[in-house]
């Protein structure tokens, strides 16, 4: 594991799949100075405009693709994930993201002309502008060091901000490598910097920046928001989840079973939008459970050794192993059947066996708390109404999925589920469509990443009103007079009272 040594001067980064120490990195001891450097560099970056910034972001994408093997090796080494989870998820997301935000920033952030129906303002030019906030602090978790730390920095930079990224102390190497790549691509000094350290470094960052993008647990998310409140710094939070999957009796059971296994075990189940619990209608419950148990039993696990070598990687964060163990043990003690896996894997590295739990219910933490590991708990339900009620019986609301051949019914069920994203006959891949906003409801977060709102959050809107042709004195200027007031009052009543299009109840 990553340990902080000698009064927090260095962090030893461990490979969770082997237990080896990969590298020691120095802790950042002056976050405020780093943010000051970012602030000094930001205005020239903003002045480059969308085109100038896009040129550099596209060169960064080129660098990423040319250095794909090195980036993938770094991600795999510090997380212990399967090569596919690094190459096909993280690297591909990064390549998409650099190009997407370079191309879309002008569309999402270009000046917007608006018109007003208010007669007092008629004739003026009205514009909404999106100006960068200045310096964005990105605080990231350990499960996706490229997607969830670097990935959030890309739209922030495309919007004209400087960024300081604080990756998890467990996985700092990817962000440091991307910093090198961005420099090679011509990014000016100070626009992307990596602050290394634990929660105290995160707190110092919150104190100094103009906006915080945080991904991690709900518990830490609350602390981040409390801290940011001291300086009235805006926050965007993507927090925990307990994503439900509903399988209706008319679903393609084979596809549903394959999807359940993949989206619960991919990245070792350490994905914010992993399938964390499954509700299956009674008529197909036994068939579904048999299928997922057989498929999970065949999954290969161990230290990754290149493409196709394993399916399910390591548990990246040491305390996570205890959480997974506790949830499985509690379910077992309360009567759940363990149909595959169920315990820590023996041998080197930190692994938990891919696990299927059947006959679970909401008295078990495996169904109510975020497990964040390779587990698939499956519960039998009488009908869709019961499945929806149970899906919504959670403090979380990140994402959900519904499997049915009747897609119209699937869409109707989606609109009854309390979650920021719902897939019908799929799961999680909505995250790859950067055009779609992605954010949690309830205790799963605040704000979104992706889509127009996912870049506008890195800006402040500025309302611009320009009066070009105007009299020396407007009718409502001082001095007030009874005659003018009466005239204007009559005008207001006529304007709003007689015209039904202005929301009046007039005839
Ligand atoms: P945390 O939420 O604790 O950590 C996320 C980031 O916040 C890390 O960089 C962490 O630093 C930093 N941090 C910790 N304390 C503070 C603070 N007071 N102020 C500012 N930043 C802080 O998540 P963990 O990584 O510890 O994981 C805990 C749980 O969160 C998991 O069990 C899982 O359930 C959930 N999780 C959810 C994710 C998601 O994508 N929704 C991703 C990862 C985890 P450092 O780690 O270096 O101490």
mmCIF file of C-alpha atoms in Angstrom, residues 22-280:
data_model
loop_
_atom_site.group_PDB
_atom_site.id
_atom_site.type_symbol
_atom_site.label_atom_id
_atom_site.label_comp_id
_atom_site.label_asym_id
_atom_site.label_seq_id
_atom_site.Cartn_x
_atom_site.Cartn_y
_atom_site.Cartn_z
ATOM 1 C CA UNK A 22 6.991 0.819 -7.577
ATOM 2 C CA UNK A 23 8.303 4.275 -6.784
ATOM 3 C CA UNK A 24 8.639 6.882 -4.054
ATOM 4 C CA UNK A 25 7.246 10.319 -4.812
ATOM 5 C CA UNK A 26 7.731 13.522 -2.829
ATOM 6 C CA UNK A 27 4.732 14.996 -1.033
ATOM 7 C CA UNK A 28 3.732 18.518 -2.065
ATOM 8 C CA UNK A 29 4.338 20.716 0.925
ATOM 9 C CA UNK A 30 3.291 24.093 -0.467
ATOM 10 C CA UNK A 31 -0.050 23.772 -2.167
ATOM 11 C CA UNK A 32 -0.724 27.508 -1.897
ATOM 12 C CA UNK A 33 2.440 28.275 -3.912
ATOM 13 C CA UNK A 34 1.363 25.749 -6.543
ATOM 14 C CA UNK A 35 -2.030 27.423 -6.830
ATOM 15 C CA UNK A 36 -0.341 30.838 -7.028
ATOM 16 C CA UNK A 37 1.723 29.570 -9.996
ATOM 17 C CA UNK A 38 -1.471 28.324 -11.609
ATOM 18 C CA UNK A 39 -3.170 31.667 -11.062
ATOM 19 C CA UNK A 40 -0.245 33.559 -12.589
ATOM 20 C CA UNK A 41 -0.320 31.364 -15.708
ATOM 21 C CA UNK A 42 -4.104 31.251 -16.187
ATOM 22 C CA UNK A 43 -4.852 34.554 -17.881
ATOM 23 C CA UNK A 44 -2.430 33.915 -20.778
ATOM 24 C CA UNK A 45 -4.013 30.469 -21.216
ATOM 25 C CA UNK A 46 -7.476 32.019 -21.273
ATOM 26 C CA UNK A 47 -6.248 34.591 -23.793
ATOM 27 C CA UNK A 48 -5.185 31.806 -26.187
ATOM 28 C CA UNK A 49 -8.874 31.318 -26.934
ATOM 29 C CA UNK A 50 -10.697 28.109 -27.837
ATOM 30 C CA UNK A 51 -8.626 27.468 -30.953
ATOM 31 C CA UNK A 52 -5.245 27.961 -29.329
ATOM 32 C CA UNK A 53 -6.176 25.738 -26.417
ATOM 33 C CA UNK A 54 -7.694 23.090 -28.709
ATOM 34 C CA UNK A 55 -4.439 22.849 -30.682
ATOM 35 C CA UNK A 56 -2.542 21.951 -27.503
ATOM 36 C CA UNK A 57 -5.209 19.571 -26.208
ATOM 37 C CA UNK A 58 -5.185 17.720 -29.531
ATOM 38 C CA UNK A 59 -1.391 17.448 -29.363
ATOM 39 C CA UNK A 60 -1.838 16.027 -25.856
ATOM 40 C CA UNK A 61 -4.168 13.377 -27.298
ATOM 41 C CA UNK A 62 -1.475 12.515 -29.837
ATOM 42 C CA UNK A 63 1.090 12.207 -27.058
ATOM 43 C CA UNK A 64 -1.290 9.943 -25.106
ATOM 44 C CA UNK A 65 -1.764 7.623 -28.072
ATOM 45 C CA UNK A 66 1.962 7.546 -28.862
ATOM 46 C CA UNK A 67 2.760 6.736 -25.211
ATOM 47 C CA UNK A 68 -0.186 4.362 -24.736
ATOM 48 C CA UNK A 69 1.932 1.433 -23.545
ATOM 49 C CA UNK A 70 3.724 3.508 -20.917
ATOM 50 C CA UNK A 71 0.469 5.066 -19.670
ATOM 51 C CA UNK A 72 -1.304 1.695 -19.508
ATOM 52 C CA UNK A 73 1.656 0.098 -17.711
ATOM 53 C CA UNK A 74 1.625 2.906 -15.135
ATOM 54 C CA UNK A 75 -2.115 2.601 -14.500
ATOM 55 C CA UNK A 76 -1.930 -1.191 -14.237
ATOM 56 C CA UNK A 77 1.056 -1.030 -11.884
ATOM 57 C CA UNK A 78 -0.438 1.414 -9.390
ATOM 58 C CA UNK A 79 -4.013 0.041 -9.408
ATOM 59 C CA UNK A 80 -3.494 -3.702 -10.060
ATOM 60 C CA UNK A 81 -6.315 -3.643 -12.613
ATOM 61 C CA UNK A 82 -6.547 -5.825 -15.720
ATOM 62 C CA UNK A 83 -4.806 -4.447 -18.828
ATOM 63 C CA UNK A 84 -8.202 -4.178 -20.585
ATOM 64 C CA UNK A 85 -9.591 -2.008 -17.772
ATOM 65 C CA UNK A 86 -6.668 0.364 -18.286
ATOM 66 C CA UNK A 87 -6.362 0.278 -22.081
ATOM 67 C CA UNK A 88 -9.972 0.001 -23.254
ATOM 68 C CA UNK A 89 -11.532 2.079 -20.491
ATOM 69 C CA UNK A 90 -9.029 4.614 -19.137
ATOM 70 C CA UNK A 91 -6.772 5.236 -22.134
ATOM 71 C CA UNK A 92 -9.668 5.246 -24.609
ATOM 72 C CA UNK A 93 -11.613 7.644 -22.371
ATOM 73 C CA UNK A 94 -8.609 9.992 -22.191
ATOM 74 C CA UNK A 95 -8.118 9.978 -25.968
ATOM 75 C CA UNK A 96 -11.816 10.662 -26.531
ATOM 76 C CA UNK A 97 -11.925 13.344 -23.879
ATOM 77 C CA UNK A 98 -9.011 15.468 -25.178
ATOM 78 C CA UNK A 99 -10.599 15.629 -28.644
ATOM 79 C CA UNK A 100 -14.181 16.014 -27.421
ATOM 80 C CA UNK A 101 -13.595 18.992 -25.155
ATOM 81 C CA UNK A 102 -11.226 20.639 -27.654
ATOM 82 C CA UNK A 103 -13.995 20.452 -30.272
ATOM 83 C CA UNK A 104 -17.035 21.110 -28.085
ATOM 84 C CA UNK A 105 -15.807 23.883 -25.783
ATOM 85 C CA UNK A 106 -16.676 26.672 -28.274
ATOM 86 C CA UNK A 107 -20.181 25.249 -28.720
ATOM 87 C CA UNK A 108 -20.900 24.829 -25.013
ATOM 88 C CA UNK A 109 -19.149 28.021 -23.906
ATOM 89 C CA UNK A 110 -19.597 30.392 -26.829
ATOM 90 C CA UNK A 111 -21.399 33.676 -26.195
ATOM 91 C CA UNK A 112 -25.188 33.174 -26.187
ATOM 92 C CA UNK A 113 -27.392 35.983 -27.501
ATOM 93 C CA UNK A 114 -30.708 36.150 -25.669
ATOM 94 C CA UNK A 115 -33.899 38.125 -26.256
ATOM 95 C CA UNK A 116 -36.159 39.616 -23.672
ATOM 96 C CA UNK A 117 -39.886 40.213 -23.616
ATOM 97 C CA UNK A 118 -39.552 42.916 -20.985
ATOM 98 C CA UNK A 119 -40.413 46.274 -22.586
ATOM 99 C CA UNK A 120 -38.101 48.147 -20.211
ATOM 100 C CA UNK A 121 -35.084 46.404 -21.746
ATOM 101 C CA UNK A 122 -36.180 46.164 -25.366
ATOM 102 C CA UNK A 123 -33.610 47.144 -27.993
ATOM 103 C CA UNK A 124 -30.597 46.234 -25.898
ATOM 104 C CA UNK A 125 -28.057 43.597 -26.867
ATOM 105 C CA UNK A 126 -28.166 40.805 -24.280
ATOM 106 C CA UNK A 127 -25.448 38.171 -24.061
ATOM 107 C CA UNK A 128 -24.556 35.337 -21.672
ATOM 108 C CA UNK A 129 -20.834 34.749 -21.456
ATOM 109 C CA UNK A 130 -19.013 31.845 -19.833
ATOM 110 C CA UNK A 131 -15.775 32.974 -18.272
ATOM 111 C CA UNK A 132 -13.311 30.521 -16.656
ATOM 112 C CA UNK A 133 -13.371 30.469 -12.851
ATOM 113 C CA UNK A 134 -9.549 30.743 -12.703
ATOM 114 C CA UNK A 135 -7.929 27.817 -10.887
ATOM 115 C CA UNK A 136 -9.778 24.503 -10.559
ATOM 116 C CA UNK A 137 -8.800 21.938 -7.927
ATOM 117 C CA UNK A 138 -9.503 18.356 -9.004
ATOM 118 C CA UNK A 139 -9.460 15.825 -6.151
ATOM 119 C CA UNK A 140 -9.548 12.267 -7.413
ATOM 120 C CA UNK A 141 -9.959 8.713 -6.140
ATOM 121 C CA UNK A 142 -7.808 5.625 -6.717
ATOM 122 C CA UNK A 143 -10.108 3.522 -8.890
ATOM 123 C CA UNK A 144 -9.587 5.363 -12.215
ATOM 124 C CA UNK A 145 -6.513 7.617 -11.985
ATOM 125 C CA UNK A 146 -6.834 8.711 -15.619
ATOM 126 C CA UNK A 147 -10.622 8.949 -16.011
ATOM 127 C CA UNK A 148 -11.453 10.490 -12.653
ATOM 128 C CA UNK A 149 -8.521 12.819 -12.044
ATOM 129 C CA UNK A 150 -6.975 13.708 -15.393
ATOM 130 C CA UNK A 151 -10.362 13.325 -17.135
ATOM 131 C CA UNK A 152 -11.903 16.134 -15.100
ATOM 132 C CA UNK A 153 -8.941 18.412 -15.704
ATOM 133 C CA UNK A 154 -9.446 18.290 -19.498
ATOM 134 C CA UNK A 155 -12.777 20.199 -19.737
ATOM 135 C CA UNK A 156 -11.556 22.553 -17.012
ATOM 136 C CA UNK A 157 -8.515 23.439 -19.142
ATOM 137 C CA UNK A 158 -10.565 23.607 -22.351
ATOM 138 C CA UNK A 159 -12.698 26.235 -20.598
ATOM 139 C CA UNK A 160 -9.585 28.367 -19.999
ATOM 140 C CA UNK A 161 -8.720 27.427 -16.420
ATOM 141 C CA UNK A 162 -5.486 26.348 -14.827
ATOM 142 C CA UNK A 163 -5.818 23.084 -12.897
ATOM 143 C CA UNK A 164 -4.177 21.522 -9.878
ATOM 144 C CA UNK A 165 -4.929 17.808 -9.625
ATOM 145 C CA UNK A 166 -4.659 15.979 -6.320
ATOM 146 C CA UNK A 167 -4.826 12.296 -7.149
ATOM 147 C CA UNK A 168 -5.348 9.696 -4.447
ATOM 148 C CA UNK A 169 -2.161 9.171 -2.469
ATOM 149 C CA UNK A 170 -2.480 5.495 -3.500
ATOM 150 C CA UNK A 171 -2.342 6.236 -7.255
ATOM 151 C CA UNK A 172 -0.344 9.426 -7.950
ATOM 152 C CA UNK A 173 1.826 8.140 -10.815
ATOM 153 C CA UNK A 174 -0.653 8.427 -13.690
ATOM 154 C CA UNK A 175 -1.289 12.111 -13.068
ATOM 155 C CA UNK A 176 2.473 12.796 -12.838
ATOM 156 C CA UNK A 177 3.037 11.006 -16.151
ATOM 157 C CA UNK A 178 0.221 12.907 -17.873
ATOM 158 C CA UNK A 179 1.717 16.146 -16.551
ATOM 159 C CA UNK A 180 4.912 15.246 -18.424
ATOM 160 C CA UNK A 181 2.872 14.488 -21.539
ATOM 161 C CA UNK A 182 1.023 17.779 -21.386
ATOM 162 C CA UNK A 183 4.318 19.631 -21.093
ATOM 163 C CA UNK A 184 5.631 17.749 -24.133
ATOM 164 C CA UNK A 185 2.457 18.756 -25.996
ATOM 165 C CA UNK A 186 3.227 22.420 -25.356
ATOM 166 C CA UNK A 187 0.941 23.187 -22.420
ATOM 167 C CA UNK A 188 2.278 26.342 -20.744
ATOM 168 C CA UNK A 189 3.874 25.922 -17.308
ATOM 169 C CA UNK A 190 1.453 26.151 -14.417
ATOM 170 C CA UNK A 191 -1.712 25.143 -16.313
ATOM 171 C CA UNK A 192 -1.654 21.514 -15.136
ATOM 172 C CA UNK A 193 0.108 20.610 -11.904
ATOM 173 C CA UNK A 194 -0.071 17.550 -9.652
ATOM 174 C CA UNK A 195 -0.271 17.980 -5.877
ATOM 175 C CA UNK A 196 0.863 14.822 -4.109
ATOM 176 C CA UNK A 197 -0.402 13.861 -0.687
ATOM 177 C CA UNK A 198 -3.311 12.743 1.471
ATOM 178 C CA UNK A 199 -6.429 14.477 2.806
ATOM 179 C CA UNK A 200 -4.510 17.422 4.283
ATOM 180 C CA UNK A 201 -3.169 18.297 0.808
ATOM 181 C CA UNK A 202 -6.763 18.067 -0.487
ATOM 182 C CA UNK A 203 -7.907 20.476 2.214
ATOM 183 C CA UNK A 204 -5.135 22.975 1.417
ATOM 184 C CA UNK A 205 -6.170 22.805 -2.231
ATOM 185 C CA UNK A 206 -9.821 23.499 -1.402
ATOM 186 C CA UNK A 207 -8.736 26.559 0.587
ATOM 187 C CA UNK A 208 -6.787 28.045 -2.328
ATOM 188 C CA UNK A 209 -8.695 27.307 -5.550
ATOM 189 C CA UNK A 210 -11.735 28.912 -7.213
ATOM 190 C CA UNK A 211 -13.716 25.700 -7.791
ATOM 191 C CA UNK A 212 -13.427 22.089 -6.639
ATOM 192 C CA UNK A 213 -14.210 18.943 -8.638
ATOM 193 C CA UNK A 214 -14.245 15.995 -6.256
ATOM 194 C CA UNK A 215 -14.769 12.272 -6.871
ATOM 195 C CA UNK A 216 -14.784 9.823 -4.001
ATOM 196 C CA UNK A 217 -16.828 8.668 -1.044
ATOM 197 C CA UNK A 218 -19.964 10.385 0.230
ATOM 198 C CA UNK A 219 -18.332 10.741 3.648
ATOM 199 C CA UNK A 220 -15.309 12.642 2.297
ATOM 200 C CA UNK A 221 -17.541 14.540 -0.160
ATOM 201 C CA UNK A 222 -19.417 16.030 2.810
ATOM 202 C CA UNK A 223 -16.134 17.158 4.363
ATOM 203 C CA UNK A 224 -15.037 18.693 1.063
ATOM 204 C CA UNK A 225 -18.282 20.664 0.805
ATOM 205 C CA UNK A 226 -18.035 21.825 4.432
ATOM 206 C CA UNK A 227 -14.475 22.985 3.882
ATOM 207 C CA UNK A 228 -15.356 24.761 0.630
ATOM 208 C CA UNK A 229 -18.210 26.562 2.396
ATOM 209 C CA UNK A 230 -15.641 28.502 4.440
ATOM 210 C CA UNK A 231 -14.465 30.324 1.321
ATOM 211 C CA UNK A 232 -17.784 29.988 -0.574
ATOM 212 C CA UNK A 233 -15.953 27.971 -3.192
ATOM 213 C CA UNK A 234 -18.276 26.096 -5.568
ATOM 214 C CA UNK A 235 -18.017 22.311 -5.638
ATOM 215 C CA UNK A 236 -19.028 19.548 -8.003
ATOM 216 C CA UNK A 237 -19.179 16.153 -6.291
ATOM 217 C CA UNK A 238 -19.408 12.649 -7.699
ATOM 218 C CA UNK A 239 -19.833 10.369 -4.717
ATOM 219 C CA UNK A 240 -20.752 6.822 -3.757
ATOM 220 C CA UNK A 241 -23.321 4.653 -5.468
ATOM 221 C CA UNK A 242 -25.245 1.403 -5.039
ATOM 222 C CA UNK A 243 -26.433 0.964 -8.593
ATOM 223 C CA UNK A 244 -29.414 -1.379 -9.014
ATOM 224 C CA UNK A 245 -30.082 -3.604 -12.032
ATOM 225 C CA UNK A 246 -33.652 -4.748 -12.648
ATOM 226 C CA UNK A 247 -34.212 -7.874 -14.751
ATOM 227 C CA UNK A 248 -37.815 -8.343 -15.878
ATOM 228 C CA UNK A 249 -39.283 -11.733 -16.717
ATOM 229 C CA UNK A 250 -39.298 -10.990 -20.469
ATOM 230 C CA UNK A 251 -35.585 -10.039 -20.602
ATOM 231 C CA UNK A 252 -33.012 -11.783 -22.758
ATOM 232 C CA UNK A 253 -31.651 -13.751 -19.794
ATOM 233 C CA UNK A 254 -28.342 -14.586 -21.469
ATOM 234 C CA UNK A 255 -27.578 -10.926 -22.249
ATOM 235 C CA UNK A 256 -28.747 -9.813 -18.810
ATOM 236 C CA UNK A 257 -26.522 -12.411 -17.127
ATOM 237 C CA UNK A 258 -23.486 -11.457 -19.235
ATOM 238 C CA UNK A 259 -24.073 -7.762 -18.518
ATOM 239 C CA UNK A 260 -24.565 -8.379 -14.790
ATOM 240 C CA UNK A 261 -21.288 -10.289 -14.567
ATOM 241 C CA UNK A 262 -19.309 -7.778 -16.629
ATOM 242 C CA UNK A 263 -20.647 -4.568 -15.098
ATOM 243 C CA UNK A 264 -20.349 -5.858 -11.531
ATOM 244 C CA UNK A 265 -16.823 -7.303 -11.909
ATOM 245 C CA UNK A 266 -15.185 -4.992 -14.486
ATOM 246 C CA UNK A 267 -12.326 -3.071 -12.847
ATOM 247 C CA UNK A 268 -12.727 -5.477 -9.922
ATOM 248 C CA UNK A 269 -16.119 -3.905 -9.167
ATOM 249 C CA UNK A 270 -14.332 -0.664 -8.247
ATOM 250 C CA UNK A 271 -16.313 1.582 -10.546
ATOM 251 C CA UNK A 272 -18.650 4.285 -9.282
ATOM 252 C CA UNK A 273 -21.347 2.998 -11.657
ATOM 253 C CA UNK A 274 -20.729 -0.733 -11.150
ATOM 254 C CA UNK A 275 -23.838 -2.888 -10.847
ATOM 255 C CA UNK A 276 -23.937 -3.346 -7.069
ATOM 256 C CA UNK A 277 -27.270 -5.204 -6.643
ATOM 257 C CA UNK A 278 -29.654 -7.101 -8.917
ATOM 258 C CA UNK A 279 -33.443 -7.581 -8.654
ATOM 259 C CA UNK A 280 -34.827 -10.401 -10.795
#
